[in-house]
PDB file of C-alpha atoms in Angstrom:
ATOM      1  CA  TYR H   1       0.065  -0.232  -0.669  1.00 50.00           C
ATOM      2  CA  GLY H   2       3.277   2.211   0.595  1.00 66.00           C
ATOM      3  CA  ASN H   3       2.143   6.198   1.936  1.00 88.00           C
ATOM      4  CA  ALA H   4      -1.546   5.629   0.353  1.00 92.00           C
ATOM      5  CA  PRO H   5      -2.833   4.695   4.166  1.00 94.00           C
ATOM      6  CA  ALA H   6      -1.105   8.022   5.565  1.00 94.00           C
ATOM      7  CA  LEU H   7      -2.258   9.940   2.825  1.00 95.00           C
ATOM      8  CA  ASN H   8      -5.722   8.779   2.970  1.00 95.00           C
ATOM      9  CA  ALA H   9      -5.732   9.915   6.961  1.00 96.00           C
ATOM     10  CA  ALA H  10      -4.123  13.427   6.243  1.00 96.00           C
ATOM     11  CA  ARG H  11      -6.768  14.301   3.658  1.00 95.00           C
ATOM     12  CA  LEU H  12      -9.236  12.953   5.626  1.00 96.00           C
ATOM     13  CA  LEU H  13      -8.409  15.222   8.953  1.00 97.00           C
ATOM     14  CA  ALA H  14      -7.327  17.847   6.094  1.00 97.00           C
ATOM     15  CA  ALA H  15     -11.155  17.390   5.639  1.00 97.00           C
ATOM     16  CA  ARG H  16     -12.367  18.641   9.199  1.00 97.00           C
ATOM     17  CA  PHE H  17     -10.699  22.394   9.611  1.00 98.00           C
ATOM     18  CA  ASN H  18     -13.015  24.865   9.221  1.00 98.00           C
ATOM     19  CA  PRO H  19     -11.154  27.763   7.410  1.00 97.00           C
ATOM     20  CA  LYS H  20     -13.698  30.534   9.412  1.00 97.00           C
ATOM     21  CA  VAL H  21     -12.560  29.229  12.402  1.00 98.00           C
ATOM     22  CA  GLY H  22      -8.500  27.713  11.445  1.00 98.00           C
ATOM     23  CA  ALA H  23      -8.831  24.907  13.202  1.00 98.00           C
ATOM     24  CA  ILE H  24      -9.306  21.756  13.034  1.00 98.00           C
ATOM     25  CA  LYS H  25     -12.259  20.280  14.526  1.00 98.00           C
ATOM     26  CA  SER H  26     -11.580  18.034  16.960  1.00 96.00           C
ATOM     27  CA  TRP H  27     -14.797  15.733  18.252  1.00 92.00           C
ATOM     28  CA  ASP H  28     -18.172  15.323  16.400  1.00 92.00           C
ATOM     29  CA  TRP H  29     -20.646  14.509  19.367  1.00 87.00           C
ATOM     30  CA  MET H  30     -20.697  17.556  21.889  1.00 80.00           C
ATOM     31  CA  PRO H  31     -24.077  18.423  22.109  1.00 79.00           C
ATOM     32  CA  ALA H  32     -25.379  21.445  19.715  1.00 79.00           C
ATOM     33  CA  ASN H  33     -23.927  24.561  22.340  1.00 77.00           C
ATOM     34  CA  ARG H  34     -20.241  23.501  22.447  1.00 81.00           C
ATOM     35  CA  PRO H  35     -20.948  23.333  18.263  1.00 93.00           C
ATOM     36  CA  PHE H  36     -16.372  23.540  16.724  1.00 96.00           C
ATOM     37  CA  PRO H  37     -14.647  22.099  19.637  1.00 96.00           C
ATOM     38  CA  VAL H  38     -10.576  21.782  19.224  1.00 98.00           C
ATOM     39  CA  ILE H  39      -8.817  19.825  22.070  1.00 97.00           C
ATOM     40  CA  VAL H  40      -5.114  20.987  22.428  1.00 98.00           C
ATOM     41  CA  ASP H  41      -4.479  16.543  21.424  1.00 97.00           C
ATOM     42  CA  ASN H  42      -4.760  17.950  18.046  1.00 97.00           C
ATOM     43  CA  MET H  43      -1.789  19.362  18.184  1.00 98.00           C
ATOM     44  CA  MET H  44       0.097  15.835  18.190  1.00 97.00           C
ATOM     45  CA  ASN H  45      -2.591  14.903  14.608  1.00 97.00           C
ATOM     46  CA  LEU H  46      -0.025  18.085  12.568  1.00 98.00           C
ATOM     47  CA  GLU H  47       2.978  16.125  11.605  1.00 97.00           C
ATOM     48  CA  LEU H  48       1.002  14.264   9.195  1.00 97.00           C
ATOM     49  CA  LEU H  49      -0.128  16.946   7.856  1.00 97.00           C
ATOM     50  CA  TRP H  50       3.061  17.346   7.167  1.00 97.00           C
ATOM     51  CA  PHE H  51       4.385  14.832   5.398  1.00 96.00           C
ATOM     52  CA  ALA H  52       1.618  14.376   3.384  1.00 96.00           C
ATOM     53  CA  TYR H  53       2.767  18.283   1.912  1.00 96.00           C
ATOM     54  CA  GLY H  54       6.240  16.861   2.604  1.00 95.00           C
ATOM     55  CA  GLN H  55       4.812  12.980  -0.540  1.00 95.00           C
ATOM     56  CA  THR H  56       2.526  15.205  -2.272  1.00 93.00           C
ATOM     57  CA  LYS H  57       3.495  19.071  -2.287  1.00 93.00           C
ATOM     58  CA  GLU H  58      -0.085  19.966  -1.527  1.00 90.00           C
ATOM     59  CA  PRO H  59      -0.121  23.252  -0.227  1.00 92.00           C
ATOM     60  CA  GLY H  60      -3.259  23.752   0.967  1.00 94.00           C
ATOM     61  CA  VAL H  61      -2.392  20.438   3.678  1.00 95.00           C
ATOM     62  CA  ARG H  62       0.872  22.607   5.804  1.00 96.00           C
ATOM     63  CA  GLU H  63      -1.225  25.774   5.338  1.00 97.00           C
ATOM     64  CA  ILE H  64      -3.823  23.700   7.376  1.00 98.00           C
ATOM     65  CA  ALA H  65      -0.837  22.792   9.676  1.00 98.00           C
ATOM     66  CA  ILE H  66       0.196  26.241  10.059  1.00 98.00           C
ATOM     67  CA  GLY H  67      -3.450  27.284  10.482  1.00 98.00           C
ATOM     68  CA  HIS H  68      -4.235  25.411  12.649  1.00 98.00           C
ATOM     69  CA  ALA H  69      -1.521  25.603  15.226  1.00 98.00           C
ATOM     70  CA  ASP H  70      -1.619  29.520  15.065  1.00 98.00           C
ATOM     71  CA  LYS H  71      -5.205  28.933  16.182  1.00 98.00           C
ATOM     72  CA  THR H  72      -3.942  27.370  19.378  1.00 98.00           C
ATOM     73  CA  LEU H  73      -0.950  29.531  19.950  1.00 98.00           C
ATOM     74  CA  GLU H  74      -3.940  32.096  19.857  1.00 98.00           C
ATOM     75  CA  ASN H  75      -6.744  30.667  22.713  1.00 98.00           C
ATOM     76  CA  HIS H  76      -5.186  27.820  24.208  1.00 98.00           C
ATOM     77  CA  PHE H  77      -2.844  29.276  26.881  1.00 98.00           C
ATOM     78  CA  ARG H  78      -3.021  30.519  30.272  1.00 97.00           C
ATOM     79  CA  ALA H  79       0.758  32.866  30.705  1.00 96.00           C
ATOM     80  CA  ASP H  80       1.786  30.617  33.081  1.00 96.00           C
ATOM     81  CA  GLY H  81       2.510  28.330  29.963  1.00 97.00           C
ATOM     82  CA  SER H  82      -0.699  25.722  31.166  1.00 98.00           C
ATOM     83  CA  SER H  83      -3.129  24.934  29.138  1.00 98.00           C
ATOM     84  CA  PHE H  84      -7.227  25.072  28.670  1.00 98.00           C
ATOM     85  CA  HIS H  85      -8.042  21.136  27.133  1.00 97.00           C
ATOM     86  CA  LEU H  86     -10.484  22.290  24.783  1.00 97.00           C
ATOM     87  CA  VAL H  87     -12.124  25.438  23.031  1.00 97.00           C
ATOM     88  CA  ASP H  88     -14.925  26.407  21.938  1.00 97.00           C
ATOM     89  CA  TYR H  89     -15.857  27.973  18.604  1.00 97.00           C
ATOM     90  CA  ASP H  90     -19.169  29.479  16.905  1.00 96.00           C
ATOM     91  CA  PRO H  91     -18.197  27.563  13.120  1.00 96.00           C
ATOM     92  CA  GLU H  92     -19.881  30.481  11.428  1.00 95.00           C
ATOM     93  CA  THR H  93     -18.334  33.295  12.741  1.00 96.00           C
ATOM     94  CA  GLY H  94     -14.821  32.457  14.664  1.00 97.00           C
ATOM     95  CA  ALA H  95     -15.435  33.611  17.911  1.00 97.00           C
ATOM     96  CA  VAL H  96     -14.597  31.693  21.052  1.00 98.00           C
ATOM     97  CA  LEU H  97     -17.273  30.514  22.968  1.00 96.00           C
ATOM     98  CA  LYS H  98     -15.751  28.186  26.242  1.00 95.00           C
ATOM     99  CA  LYS H  99     -11.950  27.663  27.464  1.00 97.00           C
ATOM    100  CA  GLN H 100     -13.583  24.619  29.682  1.00 94.00           C
ATOM    101  CA  THR H 101     -12.039  21.131  30.166  1.00 93.00           C
ATOM    102  CA  VAL H 102     -13.805  17.544  29.513  1.00 92.00           C
ATOM    103  CA  GLN H 103     -10.332  15.035  30.397  1.00 92.00           C
ATOM    104  CA  GLY H 104      -8.897  17.389  33.065  1.00 96.00           C
ATOM    105  CA  ALA H 105     -10.182  18.490  36.567  1.00 97.00           C
ATOM    106  CA  ALA H 106     -11.368  21.338  36.213  1.00 97.00           C
ATOM    107  CA  ASP H 107     -11.517  24.476  33.277  1.00 97.00           C
ATOM    108  CA  ASP H 108      -8.668  26.594  34.527  1.00 96.00           C
ATOM    109  CA  SER H 109      -7.133  23.434  36.035  1.00 98.00           C
ATOM    110  CA  ALA H 110      -3.197  21.969  34.212  1.00 98.00           C
ATOM    111  CA  TRP H 111      -5.259  18.767  32.785  1.00 98.00           C
ATOM    112  CA  ALA H 112      -1.093  16.633  32.547  1.00 98.00           C
ATOM    113  CA  ARG H 113      -1.595  15.015  29.504  1.00 98.00           C
ATOM    114  CA  GLY H 114      -3.030  18.620  28.147  1.00 98.00           C
ATOM    115  CA  GLN H 115       0.190  19.949  29.271  1.00 98.00           C
ATOM    116  CA  ALA H 116       2.295  17.270  27.369  1.00 98.00           C
ATOM    117  CA  TRP H 117       0.567  17.415  23.622  1.00 98.00           C
ATOM    118  CA  GLY H 118       1.206  20.695  23.747  1.00 98.00           C
ATOM    119  CA  LEU H 119       4.566  20.523  24.430  1.00 98.00           C
ATOM    120  CA  SER H 120       5.097  18.173  21.612  1.00 98.00           C
ATOM    121  CA  GLY H 121       2.546  19.159  18.789  1.00 98.00           C
ATOM    122  CA  TYR H 122       4.860  22.159  19.609  1.00 98.00           C
ATOM    123  CA  ALA H 123       8.359  20.025  19.435  1.00 98.00           C
ATOM    124  CA  THR H 124       7.168  19.102  16.485  1.00 98.00           C
ATOM    125  CA  MET H 125       6.149  21.972  14.722  1.00 98.00           C
ATOM    126  CA  ALA H 126       8.779  23.966  15.172  1.00 98.00           C
ATOM    127  CA  ARG H 127      11.270  21.335  14.321  1.00 98.00           C
ATOM    128  CA  LEU H 128       9.600  20.282  11.224  1.00 97.00           C
ATOM    129  CA  SER H 129       9.295  24.855  10.311  1.00 97.00           C
ATOM    130  CA  GLY H 130      11.251  26.299  12.065  1.00 97.00           C
ATOM    131  CA  GLU H 131       9.157  28.868  13.477  1.00 97.00           C
ATOM    132  CA  LYS H 132      10.188  30.874  16.447  1.00 98.00           C
ATOM    133  CA  ARG H 133       7.160  31.091  17.777  1.00 98.00           C
ATOM    134  CA  TYR H 134       6.728  26.759  17.863  1.00 98.00           C
ATOM    135  CA  LEU H 135       9.305  26.740  20.221  1.00 98.00           C
ATOM    136  CA  GLU H 136       9.208  29.678  22.451  1.00 98.00           C
ATOM    137  CA  ARG H 137       5.541  27.876  22.940  1.00 98.00           C
ATOM    138  CA  ALA H 138       7.352  24.657  23.498  1.00 98.00           C
ATOM    139  CA  ARG H 139       9.732  25.506  25.571  1.00 98.00           C
ATOM    140  CA  SER H 140       7.236  28.028  27.325  1.00 98.00           C
ATOM    141  CA  ILE H 141       4.612  24.395  28.171  1.00 98.00           C
ATOM    142  CA  ALA H 142       8.179  22.855  29.275  1.00 98.00           C
ATOM    143  CA  LYS H 143       9.771  25.295  32.279  1.00 98.00           C
ATOM    144  CA  PHE H 144       5.486  25.316  33.518  1.00 98.00           C
ATOM    145  CA  ALA H 145       5.898  21.685  33.530  1.00 98.00           C
ATOM    146  CA  MET H 146       9.877  21.247  34.861  1.00 98.00           C
ATOM    147  CA  ASN H 147       9.117  23.089  36.835  1.00 98.00           C
ATOM    148  CA  HIS H 148       5.784  22.645  38.765  1.00 98.00           C
ATOM    149  CA  PRO H 149       6.576  22.211  42.429  1.00 98.00           C
ATOM    150  CA  ARG H 150       3.860  19.325  41.807  1.00 98.00           C
ATOM    151  CA  MET H 151       5.637  17.508  39.586  1.00 98.00           C
ATOM    152  CA  PRO H 152       7.105  14.544  41.323  1.00 97.00           C
ATOM    153  CA  ALA H 153      10.772  13.790  41.892  1.00 95.00           C
ATOM    154  CA  ASP H 154      10.999  11.252  39.346  1.00 95.00           C
ATOM    155  CA  GLY H 155       8.523  13.360  36.591  1.00 96.00           C
ATOM    156  CA  VAL H 156       6.066  11.373  36.253  1.00 97.00           C
ATOM    157  CA  PRO H 157       2.934  13.606  36.575  1.00 98.00           C
ATOM    158  CA  TYR H 158      -0.463  13.805  38.719  1.00 98.00           C
ATOM    159  CA  TRP H 159      -2.476  12.840  35.908  1.00 98.00           C
ATOM    160  CA  ASP H 160      -3.754  17.134  36.970  1.00 98.00           C
ATOM    161  CA  PHE H 161      -1.844  19.098  38.159  1.00 98.00           C
ATOM    162  CA  ASP H 162      -4.338  20.435  39.796  1.00 98.00           C
ATOM    163  CA  ALA H 163      -5.880  17.409  40.940  1.00 98.00           C
ATOM    164  CA  PRO H 164      -8.008  17.059  43.861  1.00 97.00           C
ATOM    165  CA  GLY H 165      -6.243  14.533  46.651  1.00 96.00           C
ATOM    166  CA  ILE H 166      -2.076  14.972  45.730  1.00 98.00           C
ATOM    167  CA  PRO H 167      -0.174  13.921  46.594  1.00 97.00           C
ATOM    168  CA  ASP H 168      -2.422  11.013  46.853  1.00 97.00           C
ATOM    169  CA  ALA H 169      -3.831  11.285  43.182  1.00 97.00           C
ATOM    170  CA  PRO H 170      -2.945   8.575  40.268  1.00 96.00           C
ATOM    171  CA  ARG H 171       0.363   9.458  38.318  1.00 96.00           C
ATOM    172  CA  ASP H 172      -0.550   9.522  33.770  1.00 96.00           C
ATOM    173  CA  ALA H 173       2.537   7.606  33.372  1.00 95.00           C
ATOM    174  CA  SER H 174       1.774   8.241  29.456  1.00 95.00           C
ATOM    175  CA  ALA H 175       2.073  11.568  30.690  1.00 97.00           C
ATOM    176  CA  ALA H 176       5.561  11.039  31.514  1.00 97.00           C
ATOM    177  CA  ALA H 177       5.925   9.867  27.813  1.00 96.00           C
ATOM    178  CA  VAL H 178       5.096  11.828  25.705  1.00 97.00           C
ATOM    179  CA  MET H 179       6.224  14.844  27.458  1.00 98.00           C
ATOM    180  CA  ALA H 180       9.497  13.187  27.048  1.00 97.00           C
ATOM    181  CA  TRP H 181       8.887  13.354  23.387  1.00 97.00           C
ATOM    182  CA  GLY H 182       9.151  16.664  23.695  1.00 98.00           C
ATOM    183  CA  LEU H 183      11.731  17.616  25.235  1.00 98.00           C
ATOM    184  CA  LEU H 184      14.103  15.423  23.501  1.00 98.00           C
ATOM    185  CA  GLN H 185      12.374  17.363  20.535  1.00 98.00           C
ATOM    186  CA  LEU H 186      13.665  20.402  22.512  1.00 98.00           C
ATOM    187  CA  SER H 187      16.743  18.859  22.694  1.00 98.00           C
ATOM    188  CA  ASP H 188      17.687  19.054  19.469  1.00 97.00           C
ATOM    189  CA  LEU H 189      16.376  22.772  18.916  1.00 98.00           C
ATOM    190  CA  VAL H 190      18.383  25.371  21.250  1.00 97.00           C
ATOM    191  CA  PRO H 191      21.362  25.766  22.956  1.00 95.00           C
ATOM    192  CA  ALA H 192      23.916  23.558  24.523  1.00 95.00           C
ATOM    193  CA  ASP H 193      22.820  24.153  28.478  1.00 89.00           C
ATOM    194  CA  GLY H 194      19.254  24.427  27.291  1.00 92.00           C
ATOM    195  CA  ALA H 195      19.411  21.081  25.550  1.00 97.00           C
ATOM    196  CA  ALA H 196      21.351  19.963  29.091  1.00 97.00           C
ATOM    197  CA  GLN H 197      17.767  20.293  31.421  1.00 97.00           C
ATOM    198  CA  TYR H 198      15.766  19.337  28.930  1.00 98.00           C
ATOM    199  CA  ARG H 199      17.501  16.542  27.961  1.00 98.00           C
ATOM    200  CA  ALA H 200      18.214  14.843  31.590  1.00 97.00           C
ATOM    201  CA  PHE H 201      14.205  15.603  32.781  1.00 97.00           C
ATOM    202  CA  ALA H 202      13.370  13.491  29.849  1.00 97.00           C
ATOM    203  CA  GLU H 203      16.308  10.556  30.289  1.00 96.00           C
ATOM    204  CA  LYS H 204      15.246  10.847  34.334  1.00 95.00           C
ATOM    205  CA  GLN H 205      11.046  10.451  33.000  1.00 94.00           C
ATOM    206  CA  LEU H 206      11.368   7.267  30.352  1.00 92.00           C
ATOM    207  CA  PRO H 207      12.123   4.590  32.415  1.00 91.00           C
ATOM    208  CA  SER H 208       9.420   5.487  34.859  1.00 86.00           C
ATOM    209  CA  PRO H 209       6.616   4.550  32.705  1.00 83.00           C
ATOM    210  CA  ALA H 210       8.176   1.239  32.257  1.00 83.00           C
ATOM    211  CA  SER H 211       9.209  -0.239  35.279  1.00 87.00           C
ATOM    212  CA  PRO H 212       7.053  -1.529  38.417  1.00 88.00           C
ATOM    213  CA  GLY H 213       5.290   0.643  39.752  1.00 87.00           C
ATOM    214  CA  TYR H 214       3.446   1.920  36.196  1.00 89.00           C
ATOM    215  CA  ARG H 215       3.133  -1.232  34.722  1.00 84.00           C
ATOM    216  CA  ALA H 216      -0.549  -3.411  35.089  1.00 79.00           C
ATOM    217  CA  GLU H 217       0.015  -6.034  35.930  1.00 77.00           C
TER     218      GLU H 217
END
């Protein structure tokens, strides 16, 4: 089959882009008062569009990846570098209707896996595009997560940085793995002092999800 399945997937993904909003729609199952939900997780899908551009040279898929990354940059992030999980838009005007979470602890909390999606997604976009704004956003998210006072010593975050019950709240090994991937990418994009910091944190994180304490029997 070669690259055909991946290219077909990229076209299906691109078809979910709304130019009035400037983003890719995430879910179709939300109620009518949530007409165009965009979750931070979508940042992880943009490399597929970039791959399709590399294979076909169709500029539209690359422009969609950049447009979605820029729209997420505009509306998903808080001043401290953390992100909302979901931003809902009016599909006719592109106006922001609501910022919330579906999988985090609260609308104003920092869902750990969401921070990891953003970190790795923007590190990937920085690597692919060379755009400084994506690198700066990835570094901002990394700073938030790595320096957070509730980040455990082994680098495996609680499922939400603001989860009730910390330090007895569940941890999210998948968030640690995704975050480590973002940090390893960043280590190739920044000066040596920053690179060493990112790589050291990632190398601390990576053994943990595979250790007995995080594996299901």
